Amino acid sequence: MKPVTPDTAPLSLRDRLVQYALLTRLHRPIGILLLLWPTLWALWIAAEGMPDLLVLFVFVAGVALMRSAGCAINDFADRDIDGHVSRTRDRPLANRRISAREAVGVTVALALTAFALVLLMNPLTIALSVVALVLAVSYPFMKRFHHLPQVHLGAAFGWAVPMAFAAQTGEFPPPLAWLLFVATILWTTAYDTMYAMVDRPDDLKIGVKSSAILFGEADRLIIGILQGLTLVALALVGMQAGLGGFFYLGLGIAALLALYQQYLIHDRNPKGCFQAFLNNNWFGLAVFAGIIASYLFSAG
């Protein structure tokens, strides 16, 4: 593999901002969308329809900020690894277009901005946001310690669910919120394992751990089980929340998308695995559309 050659040429302010945008993956919003869907699920269910506009704004903006901060701290953690992985070797920190100190600075700036927004919420939501920060900052380092960093990512993404309930209702999240939290962990673990299947050959060479490596030849089966459990958990959420037929229609579409994703990963081709990962955006949208339609059109 061709080694990464540091680029030490000075950057203009414009070029540096472009590198920061690349660092935070603003050109690839799929991560924002995958984090946004369970957040929106939770907000609409907690509000039993349209949530408070200030709460909605804070959470949508917070999703974009924290996902971007997560990308920056992830690249800081992987700065000595990304250059050895074909998919990540051109990232700004891996090719030395920006420094590790800059990546940390971007992370801190984004996290502080997100926290400033959370201060507009109630004290319980502010307290829960501390856990969200810990999960987000610690996730990138987990692949060095165990084979299930995807579960840790699921907890980081899913933590928006109890926060959304707390912000919208002003009360400690009910069991329904924690069931939705579990559904988000299951879903995230499934789709991030698809993502990890893309990097598995490189990860094995450099000693990085992932669920794709842990599951081995059982990867497709376990992903299928996780997808099934996600759908069951979401169905239980719908029952507890009293959602109507439109929700289950959306869930049915999501189930068809899960089957399509199984088709895409069938031969474990990296391109197909990545397409399956991306397809989860439509899974999240289908569930959200079902929730919105249920509140808009269902009787009672």
PDB file of N, CA, C and O in Angstrom, residues 64-132:
ATOM      1  N   ALA A  64     -26.788  17.883  13.869  1.00  0.00           N
ATOM      2  CA  ALA A  64     -25.774  18.258  12.879  1.00  0.00           C
ATOM      3  C   ALA A  64     -24.446  18.603  13.550  1.00  0.00           C
ATOM      4  O   ALA A  64     -23.369  18.192  13.085  1.00  0.00           O
ATOM      5  N   LEU A  65     -24.515  19.341  14.645  1.00  0.00           N
ATOM      6  CA  LEU A  65     -23.288  19.750  15.337  1.00  0.00           C
ATOM      7  C   LEU A  65     -22.561  18.564  15.962  1.00  0.00           C
ATOM      8  O   LEU A  65     -21.337  18.421  15.824  1.00  0.00           O
ATOM      9  N   MET A  66     -23.308  17.688  16.652  1.00  0.00           N
ATOM     10  CA  MET A  66     -22.659  16.585  17.361  1.00  0.00           C
ATOM     11  C   MET A  66     -22.181  15.503  16.408  1.00  0.00           C
ATOM     12  O   MET A  66     -21.154  14.867  16.662  1.00  0.00           O
ATOM     13  N   ARG A  67     -22.883  15.287  15.319  1.00  0.00           N
ATOM     14  CA  ARG A  67     -22.367  14.335  14.341  1.00  0.00           C
ATOM     15  C   ARG A  67     -21.066  14.861  13.736  1.00  0.00           C
ATOM     16  O   ARG A  67     -20.114  14.110  13.547  1.00  0.00           O
ATOM     17  N   SER A  68     -21.022  16.160  13.454  1.00  0.00           N
ATOM     18  CA  SER A  68     -19.809  16.762  12.905  1.00  0.00           C
ATOM     19  C   SER A  68     -18.669  16.695  13.914  1.00  0.00           C
ATOM     20  O   SER A  68     -17.523  16.388  13.560  1.00  0.00           O
ATOM     21  N   ALA A  69     -18.975  16.972  15.183  1.00  0.00           N
ATOM     22  CA  ALA A  69     -17.958  16.864  16.230  1.00  0.00           C
ATOM     23  C   ALA A  69     -17.473  15.426  16.360  1.00  0.00           C
ATOM     24  O   ALA A  69     -16.276  15.170  16.550  1.00  0.00           O
ATOM     25  N   GLY A  70     -18.401  14.481  16.233  1.00  0.00           N
ATOM     26  CA  GLY A  70     -18.028  13.073  16.311  1.00  0.00           C
ATOM     27  C   GLY A  70     -17.089  12.664  15.198  1.00  0.00           C
ATOM     28  O   GLY A  70     -16.152  11.882  15.411  1.00  0.00           O
ATOM     29  N   CYS A  71     -17.308  13.185  14.001  1.00  0.00           N
ATOM     30  CA  CYS A  71     -16.407  12.897  12.883  1.00  0.00           C
ATOM     31  C   CYS A  71     -15.014  13.447  13.154  1.00  0.00           C
ATOM     32  O   CYS A  71     -13.996  12.788  12.865  1.00  0.00           O
ATOM     33  N   ALA A  72     -14.950  14.657  13.692  1.00  0.00           N
ATOM     34  CA  ALA A  72     -13.646  15.278  13.966  1.00  0.00           C
ATOM     35  C   ALA A  72     -12.870  14.504  15.018  1.00  0.00           C
ATOM     36  O   ALA A  72     -11.677  14.226  14.845  1.00  0.00           O
ATOM     37  N   ILE A  73     -13.529  14.116  16.123  1.00  0.00           N
ATOM     38  CA  ILE A  73     -12.826  13.380  17.167  1.00  0.00           C
ATOM     39  C   ILE A  73     -12.504  11.961  16.699  1.00  0.00           C
ATOM     40  O   ILE A  73     -11.502  11.368  17.109  1.00  0.00           O
ATOM     41  N   ASN A  74     -13.342  11.411  15.822  1.00  0.00           N
ATOM     42  CA  ASN A  74     -13.066  10.096  15.259  1.00  0.00           C
ATOM     43  C   ASN A  74     -11.778  10.121  14.439  1.00  0.00           C
ATOM     44  O   ASN A  74     -10.929   9.224  14.551  1.00  0.00           O
ATOM     45  N   ASP A  75     -11.622  11.157  13.618  1.00  0.00           N
ATOM     46  CA  ASP A  75     -10.413  11.256  12.807  1.00  0.00           C
ATOM     47  C   ASP A  75      -9.190  11.539  13.665  1.00  0.00           C
ATOM     48  O   ASP A  75      -8.065  11.110  13.323  1.00  0.00           O
ATOM     49  N   PHE A  76      -9.368  12.253  14.767  1.00  0.00           N
ATOM     50  CA  PHE A  76      -8.256  12.447  15.699  1.00  0.00           C
ATOM     51  C   PHE A  76      -7.828  11.107  16.292  1.00  0.00           C
ATOM     52  O   PHE A  76      -6.630  10.796  16.341  1.00  0.00           O
ATOM     53  N   ALA A  77      -8.807  10.314  16.714  1.00  0.00           N
ATOM     54  CA  ALA A  77      -8.489   9.011  17.303  1.00  0.00           C
ATOM     55  C   ALA A  77      -7.829   8.079  16.292  1.00  0.00           C
ATOM     56  O   ALA A  77      -6.952   7.284  16.644  1.00  0.00           O
ATOM     57  N   ASP A  78      -8.241   8.188  15.017  1.00  0.00           N
ATOM     58  CA  ASP A  78      -7.755   7.274  13.983  1.00  0.00           C
ATOM     59  C   ASP A  78      -6.676   7.889  13.101  1.00  0.00           C
ATOM     60  O   ASP A  78      -6.396   7.378  12.015  1.00  0.00           O
ATOM     61  N   ARG A  79      -6.043   8.961  13.563  1.00  0.00           N
ATOM     62  CA  ARG A  79      -5.110   9.684  12.701  1.00  0.00           C
ATOM     63  C   ARG A  79      -3.921   8.839  12.262  1.00  0.00           C
ATOM     64  O   ARG A  79      -3.332   9.090  11.208  1.00  0.00           O
ATOM     65  N   ASP A  80      -3.561   7.819  13.046  1.00  0.00           N
ATOM     66  CA  ASP A  80      -2.448   6.947  12.663  1.00  0.00           C
ATOM     67  C   ASP A  80      -2.933   5.655  12.012  1.00  0.00           C
ATOM     68  O   ASP A  80      -2.114   4.790  11.683  1.00  0.00           O
ATOM     69  N   ILE A  81      -4.256   5.528  11.850  1.00  0.00           N
ATOM     70  CA  ILE A  81      -4.841   4.326  11.259  1.00  0.00           C
ATOM     71  C   ILE A  81      -5.408   4.612   9.874  1.00  0.00           C
ATOM     72  O   ILE A  81      -5.230   3.816   8.947  1.00  0.00           O
ATOM     73  N   ASP A  82      -6.068   5.752   9.721  1.00  0.00           N
ATOM     74  CA  ASP A  82      -6.778   6.051   8.478  1.00  0.00           C
ATOM     75  C   ASP A  82      -5.893   6.021   7.241  1.00  0.00           C
ATOM     76  O   ASP A  82      -6.356   5.670   6.151  1.00  0.00           O
ATOM     77  N   GLY A  83      -4.633   6.362   7.398  1.00  0.00           N
ATOM     78  CA  GLY A  83      -3.736   6.354   6.256  1.00  0.00           C
ATOM     79  C   GLY A  83      -3.464   4.968   5.708  1.00  0.00           C
ATOM     80  O   GLY A  83      -2.979   4.822   4.580  1.00  0.00           O
ATOM     81  N   HIS A  84      -3.805   3.939   6.480  1.00  0.00           N
ATOM     82  CA  HIS A  84      -3.576   2.555   6.056  1.00  0.00           C
ATOM     83  C   HIS A  84      -4.850   1.887   5.547  1.00  0.00           C
ATOM     84  O   HIS A  84      -4.834   0.697   5.219  1.00  0.00           O
ATOM     85  N   VAL A  85      -5.948   2.628   5.529  1.00  0.00           N
ATOM     86  CA  VAL A  85      -7.232   2.088   5.065  1.00  0.00           C
ATOM     87  C   VAL A  85      -7.608   2.801   3.774  1.00  0.00           C
ATOM     88  O   VAL A  85      -7.643   4.035   3.729  1.00  0.00           O
ATOM     89  N   SER A  86      -7.881   2.027   2.731  1.00  0.00           N
ATOM     90  CA  SER A  86      -8.107   2.621   1.410  1.00  0.00           C
ATOM     91  C   SER A  86      -9.247   3.628   1.413  1.00  0.00           C
ATOM     92  O   SER A  86      -9.168   4.667   0.749  1.00  0.00           O
ATOM     93  N   ARG A  87     -10.317   3.351   2.155  1.00  0.00           N
ATOM     94  CA  ARG A  87     -11.477   4.231   2.157  1.00  0.00           C
ATOM     95  C   ARG A  87     -11.226   5.557   2.866  1.00  0.00           C
ATOM     96  O   ARG A  87     -11.875   6.573   2.580  1.00  0.00           O
ATOM     97  N   THR A  88     -10.247   5.586   3.801  1.00  0.00           N
ATOM     98  CA  THR A  88     -10.068   6.774   4.647  1.00  0.00           C
ATOM     99  C   THR A  88      -8.720   7.475   4.463  1.00  0.00           C
ATOM    100  O   THR A  88      -8.470   8.477   5.131  1.00  0.00           O
ATOM    101  N   ARG A  89      -7.897   6.986   3.571  1.00  0.00           N
ATOM    102  CA  ARG A  89      -6.535   7.503   3.481  1.00  0.00           C
ATOM    103  C   ARG A  89      -6.474   8.964   3.013  1.00  0.00           C
ATOM    104  O   ARG A  89      -5.465   9.648   3.224  1.00  0.00           O
ATOM    105  N   ASP A  90      -7.535   9.450   2.388  1.00  0.00           N
ATOM    106  CA  ASP A  90      -7.531  10.825   1.888  1.00  0.00           C
ATOM    107  C   ASP A  90      -8.210  11.814   2.827  1.00  0.00           C
ATOM    108  O   ASP A  90      -8.418  12.979   2.458  1.00  0.00           O
ATOM    109  N   ARG A  91      -8.564  11.404   4.028  1.00  0.00           N
ATOM    110  CA  ARG A  91      -9.156  12.334   4.982  1.00  0.00           C
ATOM    111  C   ARG A  91      -8.135  13.395   5.396  1.00  0.00           C
ATOM    112  O   ARG A  91      -6.931  13.121   5.414  1.00  0.00           O
ATOM    113  N   PRO A  92      -8.577  14.597   5.718  1.00  0.00           N
ATOM    114  CA  PRO A  92      -7.657  15.718   5.967  1.00  0.00           C
ATOM    115  C   PRO A  92      -6.592  15.449   7.022  1.00  0.00           C
ATOM    116  O   PRO A  92      -5.438  15.861   6.864  1.00  0.00           O
ATOM    117  N   LEU A  93      -6.955  14.755   8.096  1.00  0.00           N
ATOM    118  CA  LEU A  93      -5.981  14.492   9.145  1.00  0.00           C
ATOM    119  C   LEU A  93      -5.039  13.361   8.749  1.00  0.00           C
ATOM    120  O   LEU A  93      -3.846  13.385   9.083  1.00  0.00           O
ATOM    121  N   ALA A  94      -5.552  12.382   8.011  1.00  0.00           N
ATOM    122  CA  ALA A  94      -4.715  11.261   7.572  1.00  0.00           C
ATOM    123  C   ALA A  94      -3.651  11.716   6.580  1.00  0.00           C
ATOM    124  O   ALA A  94      -2.522  11.219   6.607  1.00  0.00           O
ATOM    125  N   ASN A  95      -4.009  12.668   5.714  1.00  0.00           N
ATOM    126  CA  ASN A  95      -3.021  13.131   4.739  1.00  0.00           C
ATOM    127  C   ASN A  95      -2.287  14.399   5.185  1.00  0.00           C
ATOM    128  O   ASN A  95      -1.619  15.056   4.400  1.00  0.00           O
ATOM    129  N   ARG A  96      -2.480  14.745   6.469  1.00  0.00           N
ATOM    130  CA  ARG A  96      -1.725  15.834   7.126  1.00  0.00           C
ATOM    131  C   ARG A  96      -2.015  17.207   6.542  1.00  0.00           C
ATOM    132  O   ARG A  96      -1.192  18.119   6.619  1.00  0.00           O
ATOM    133  N   ARG A  97      -3.214  17.377   5.989  1.00  0.00           N
ATOM    134  CA  ARG A  97      -3.576  18.704   5.516  1.00  0.00           C
ATOM    135  C   ARG A  97      -3.922  19.621   6.683  1.00  0.00           C
ATOM    136  O   ARG A  97      -3.834  20.847   6.568  1.00  0.00           O
ATOM    137  N   ILE A  98      -4.378  19.041   7.779  1.00  0.00           N
ATOM    138  CA  ILE A  98      -4.592  19.785   9.016  1.00  0.00           C
ATOM    139  C   ILE A  98      -3.929  19.020  10.149  1.00  0.00           C
ATOM    140  O   ILE A  98      -3.569  17.854  10.006  1.00  0.00           O
ATOM    141  N   SER A  99      -3.775  19.664  11.290  1.00  0.00           N
ATOM    142  CA  SER A  99      -3.083  19.050  12.421  1.00  0.00           C
ATOM    143  C   SER A  99      -4.065  18.402  13.390  1.00  0.00           C
ATOM    144  O   SER A  99      -5.264  18.689  13.381  1.00  0.00           O
ATOM    145  N   ALA A 100      -3.512  17.547  14.252  1.00  0.00           N
ATOM    146  CA  ALA A 100      -4.325  16.919  15.293  1.00  0.00           C
ATOM    147  C   ALA A 100      -4.903  17.977  16.235  1.00  0.00           C
ATOM    148  O   ALA A 100      -6.054  17.856  16.684  1.00  0.00           O
ATOM    149  N   ARG A 101      -4.124  19.017  16.510  1.00  0.00           N
ATOM    150  CA  ARG A 101      -4.611  20.090  17.378  1.00  0.00           C
ATOM    151  C   ARG A 101      -5.818  20.784  16.761  1.00  0.00           C
ATOM    152  O   ARG A 101      -6.777  21.131  17.463  1.00  0.00           O
ATOM    153  N   GLU A 102      -5.784  20.984  15.457  1.00  0.00           N
ATOM    154  CA  GLU A 102      -6.926  21.606  14.789  1.00  0.00           C
ATOM    155  C   GLU A 102      -8.167  20.720  14.886  1.00  0.00           C
ATOM    156  O   GLU A 102      -9.280  21.213  15.093  1.00  0.00           O
ATOM    157  N   ALA A 103      -7.990  19.416  14.730  1.00  0.00           N
ATOM    158  CA  ALA A 103      -9.127  18.499  14.824  1.00  0.00           C
ATOM    159  C   ALA A 103      -9.760  18.556  16.204  1.00  0.00           C
ATOM    160  O   ALA A 103     -10.990  18.565  16.343  1.00  0.00           O
ATOM    161  N   VAL A 104      -8.919  18.610  17.235  1.00  0.00           N
ATOM    162  CA  VAL A 104      -9.441  18.731  18.599  1.00  0.00           C
ATOM    163  C   VAL A 104     -10.154  20.072  18.768  1.00  0.00           C
ATOM    164  O   VAL A 104     -11.231  20.144  19.381  1.00  0.00           O
ATOM    165  N   GLY A 105      -9.578  21.126  18.222  1.00  0.00           N
ATOM    166  CA  GLY A 105     -10.200  22.447  18.319  1.00  0.00           C
ATOM    167  C   GLY A 105     -11.565  22.493  17.658  1.00  0.00           C
ATOM    168  O   GLY A 105     -12.517  23.075  18.202  1.00  0.00           O
ATOM    169  N   VAL A 106     -11.683  21.860  16.488  1.00  0.00           N
ATOM    170  CA  VAL A 106     -12.971  21.804  15.801  1.00  0.00           C
ATOM    171  C   VAL A 106     -13.984  21.026  16.646  1.00  0.00           C
ATOM    172  O   VAL A 106     -15.142  21.433  16.790  1.00  0.00           O
ATOM    173  N   THR A 107     -13.538  19.907  17.223  1.00  0.00           N
ATOM    174  CA  THR A 107     -14.422  19.107  18.069  1.00  0.00           C
ATOM    175  C   THR A 107     -14.949  19.921  19.244  1.00  0.00           C
ATOM    176  O   THR A 107     -16.158  19.926  19.532  1.00  0.00           O
ATOM    177  N   VAL A 108     -14.048  20.600  19.927  1.00  0.00           N
ATOM    178  CA  VAL A 108     -14.435  21.382  21.101  1.00  0.00           C
ATOM    179  C   VAL A 108     -15.392  22.509  20.716  1.00  0.00           C
ATOM    180  O   VAL A 108     -16.409  22.747  21.392  1.00  0.00           O
ATOM    181  N   ALA A 109     -15.100  23.196  19.625  1.00  0.00           N
ATOM    182  CA  ALA A 109     -15.945  24.308  19.193  1.00  0.00           C
ATOM    183  C   ALA A 109     -17.362  23.839  18.863  1.00  0.00           C
ATOM    184  O   ALA A 109     -18.348  24.459  19.265  1.00  0.00           O
ATOM    185  N   LEU A 110     -17.457  22.725  18.162  1.00  0.00           N
ATOM    186  CA  LEU A 110     -18.771  22.198  17.798  1.00  0.00           C
ATOM    187  C   LEU A 110     -19.532  21.692  19.017  1.00  0.00           C
ATOM    188  O   LEU A 110     -20.743  21.932  19.157  1.00  0.00           O
ATOM    189  N   ALA A 111     -18.823  20.998  19.913  1.00  0.00           N
ATOM    190  CA  ALA A 111     -19.480  20.474  21.115  1.00  0.00           C
ATOM    191  C   ALA A 111     -19.965  21.603  22.020  1.00  0.00           C
ATOM    192  O   ALA A 111     -21.059  21.524  22.590  1.00  0.00           O
ATOM    193  N   LEU A 112     -19.175  22.651  22.141  1.00  0.00           N
ATOM    194  CA  LEU A 112     -19.590  23.785  22.968  1.00  0.00           C
ATOM    195  C   LEU A 112     -20.797  24.500  22.368  1.00  0.00           C
ATOM    196  O   LEU A 112     -21.686  24.951  23.095  1.00  0.00           O
ATOM    197  N   THR A 113     -20.833  24.587  21.043  1.00  0.00           N
ATOM    198  CA  THR A 113     -21.983  25.204  20.387  1.00  0.00           C
ATOM    199  C   THR A 113     -23.243  24.377  20.630  1.00  0.00           C
ATOM    200  O   THR A 113     -24.315  24.915  20.927  1.00  0.00           O
ATOM    201  N   ALA A 114     -23.098  23.057  20.533  1.00  0.00           N
ATOM    202  CA  ALA A 114     -24.233  22.176  20.801  1.00  0.00           C
ATOM    203  C   ALA A 114     -24.691  22.303  22.247  1.00  0.00           C
ATOM    204  O   ALA A 114     -25.896  22.343  22.533  1.00  0.00           O
ATOM    205  N   PHE A 115     -23.727  22.396  23.167  1.00  0.00           N
ATOM    206  CA  PHE A 115     -24.089  22.515  24.578  1.00  0.00           C
ATOM    207  C   PHE A 115     -24.783  23.841  24.854  1.00  0.00           C
ATOM    208  O   PHE A 115     -25.714  23.920  25.666  1.00  0.00           O
ATOM    209  N   ALA A 116     -24.355  24.898  24.165  1.00  0.00           N
ATOM    210  CA  ALA A 116     -25.011  26.204  24.328  1.00  0.00           C
ATOM    211  C   ALA A 116     -26.474  26.117  23.913  1.00  0.00           C
ATOM    212  O   ALA A 116     -27.345  26.728  24.546  1.00  0.00           O
ATOM    213  N   LEU A 117     -26.762  25.343  22.875  1.00  0.00           N
ATOM    214  CA  LEU A 117     -28.148  25.145  22.455  1.00  0.00           C
ATOM    215  C   LEU A 117     -28.936  24.364  23.500  1.00  0.00           C
ATOM    216  O   LEU A 117     -30.092  24.684  23.798  1.00  0.00           O
ATOM    217  N   VAL A 118     -28.303  23.344  24.077  1.00  0.00           N
ATOM    218  CA  VAL A 118     -28.975  22.522  25.087  1.00  0.00           C
ATOM    219  C   VAL A 118     -29.337  23.355  26.312  1.00  0.00           C
ATOM    220  O   VAL A 118     -30.324  23.060  27.003  1.00  0.00           O
ATOM    221  N   LEU A 119     -28.557  24.388  26.585  1.00  0.00           N
ATOM    222  CA  LEU A 119     -28.863  25.252  27.737  1.00  0.00           C
ATOM    223  C   LEU A 119     -30.216  25.949  27.606  1.00  0.00           C
ATOM    224  O   LEU A 119     -30.744  26.475  28.599  1.00  0.00           O
ATOM    225  N   LEU A 120     -30.787  25.936  26.401  1.00  0.00           N
ATOM    226  CA  LEU A 120     -32.124  26.488  26.198  1.00  0.00           C
ATOM    227  C   LEU A 120     -33.215  25.521  26.672  1.00  0.00           C
ATOM    228  O   LEU A 120     -34.386  25.896  26.746  1.00  0.00           O
ATOM    229  N   MET A 121     -32.815  24.294  26.971  1.00  0.00           N
ATOM    230  CA  MET A 121     -33.762  23.268  27.400  1.00  0.00           C
ATOM    231  C   MET A 121     -33.844  23.214  28.932  1.00  0.00           C
ATOM    232  O   MET A 121     -33.199  23.977  29.632  1.00  0.00           O
ATOM    233  N   ASN A 122     -34.642  22.270  29.446  1.00  0.00           N
ATOM    234  CA  ASN A 122     -34.832  22.142  30.887  1.00  0.00           C
ATOM    235  C   ASN A 122     -33.627  21.463  31.552  1.00  0.00           C
ATOM    236  O   ASN A 122     -32.791  20.858  30.864  1.00  0.00           O
ATOM    237  N   PRO A 123     -33.498  21.558  32.875  1.00  0.00           N
ATOM    238  CA  PRO A 123     -32.325  20.999  33.582  1.00  0.00           C
ATOM    239  C   PRO A 123     -32.121  19.507  33.358  1.00  0.00           C
ATOM    240  O   PRO A 123     -30.976  19.044  33.283  1.00  0.00           O
ATOM    241  N   LEU A 124     -33.201  18.734  33.255  1.00  0.00           N
ATOM    242  CA  LEU A 124     -33.054  17.297  33.034  1.00  0.00           C
ATOM    243  C   LEU A 124     -32.395  17.014  31.685  1.00  0.00           C
ATOM    244  O   LEU A 124     -31.494  16.170  31.599  1.00  0.00           O
ATOM    245  N   THR A 125     -32.809  17.725  30.667  1.00  0.00           N
ATOM    246  CA  THR A 125     -32.207  17.550  29.345  1.00  0.00           C
ATOM    247  C   THR A 125     -30.737  17.945  29.365  1.00  0.00           C
ATOM    248  O   THR A 125     -29.889  17.284  28.747  1.00  0.00           O
ATOM    249  N   ILE A 126     -30.414  19.010  30.070  1.00  0.00           N
ATOM    250  CA  ILE A 126     -29.015  19.447  30.192  1.00  0.00           C
ATOM    251  C   ILE A 126     -28.184  18.365  30.869  1.00  0.00           C
ATOM    252  O   ILE A 126     -27.066  18.042  30.430  1.00  0.00           O
ATOM    253  N   ALA A 127     -28.733  17.776  31.933  1.00  0.00           N
ATOM    254  CA  ALA A 127     -28.008  16.713  32.638  1.00  0.00           C
ATOM    255  C   ALA A 127     -27.794  15.502  31.730  1.00  0.00           C
ATOM    256  O   ALA A 127     -26.703  14.920  31.698  1.00  0.00           O
ATOM    257  N   LEU A 128     -28.809  15.122  30.978  1.00  0.00           N
ATOM    258  CA  LEU A 128     -28.685  13.980  30.069  1.00  0.00           C
ATOM    259  C   LEU A 128     -27.682  14.250  28.953  1.00  0.00           C
ATOM    260  O   LEU A 128     -27.062  13.321  28.434  1.00  0.00           O
ATOM    261  N   SER A 129     -27.505  15.512  28.595  1.00  0.00           N
ATOM    262  CA  SER A 129     -26.578  15.847  27.516  1.00  0.00           C
ATOM    263  C   SER A 129     -25.132  15.537  27.889  1.00  0.00           C
ATOM    264  O   SER A 129     -24.299  15.317  27.009  1.00  0.00           O
ATOM    265  N   VAL A 130     -24.835  15.512  29.186  1.00  0.00           N
ATOM    266  CA  VAL A 130     -23.477  15.169  29.622  1.00  0.00           C
ATOM    267  C   VAL A 130     -23.163  13.730  29.237  1.00  0.00           C
ATOM    268  O   VAL A 130     -22.060  13.409  28.775  1.00  0.00           O
ATOM    269  N   VAL A 131     -24.140  12.844  29.420  1.00  0.00           N
ATOM    270  CA  VAL A 131     -23.963  11.446  29.024  1.00  0.00           C
ATOM    271  C   VAL A 131     -23.765  11.352  27.513  1.00  0.00           C
ATOM    272  O   VAL A 131     -22.917  10.592  27.033  1.00  0.00           O
ATOM    273  N   ALA A 132     -24.532  12.130  26.767  1.00  0.00           N
ATOM    274  CA  ALA A 132     -24.395  12.144  25.308  1.00  0.00           C
ATOM    275  C   ALA A 132     -22.990  12.531  24.889  1.00  0.00           C
ATOM    276  O   ALA A 132     -22.407  11.929  23.976  1.00  0.00           O
TER     277      ALA A 132
END
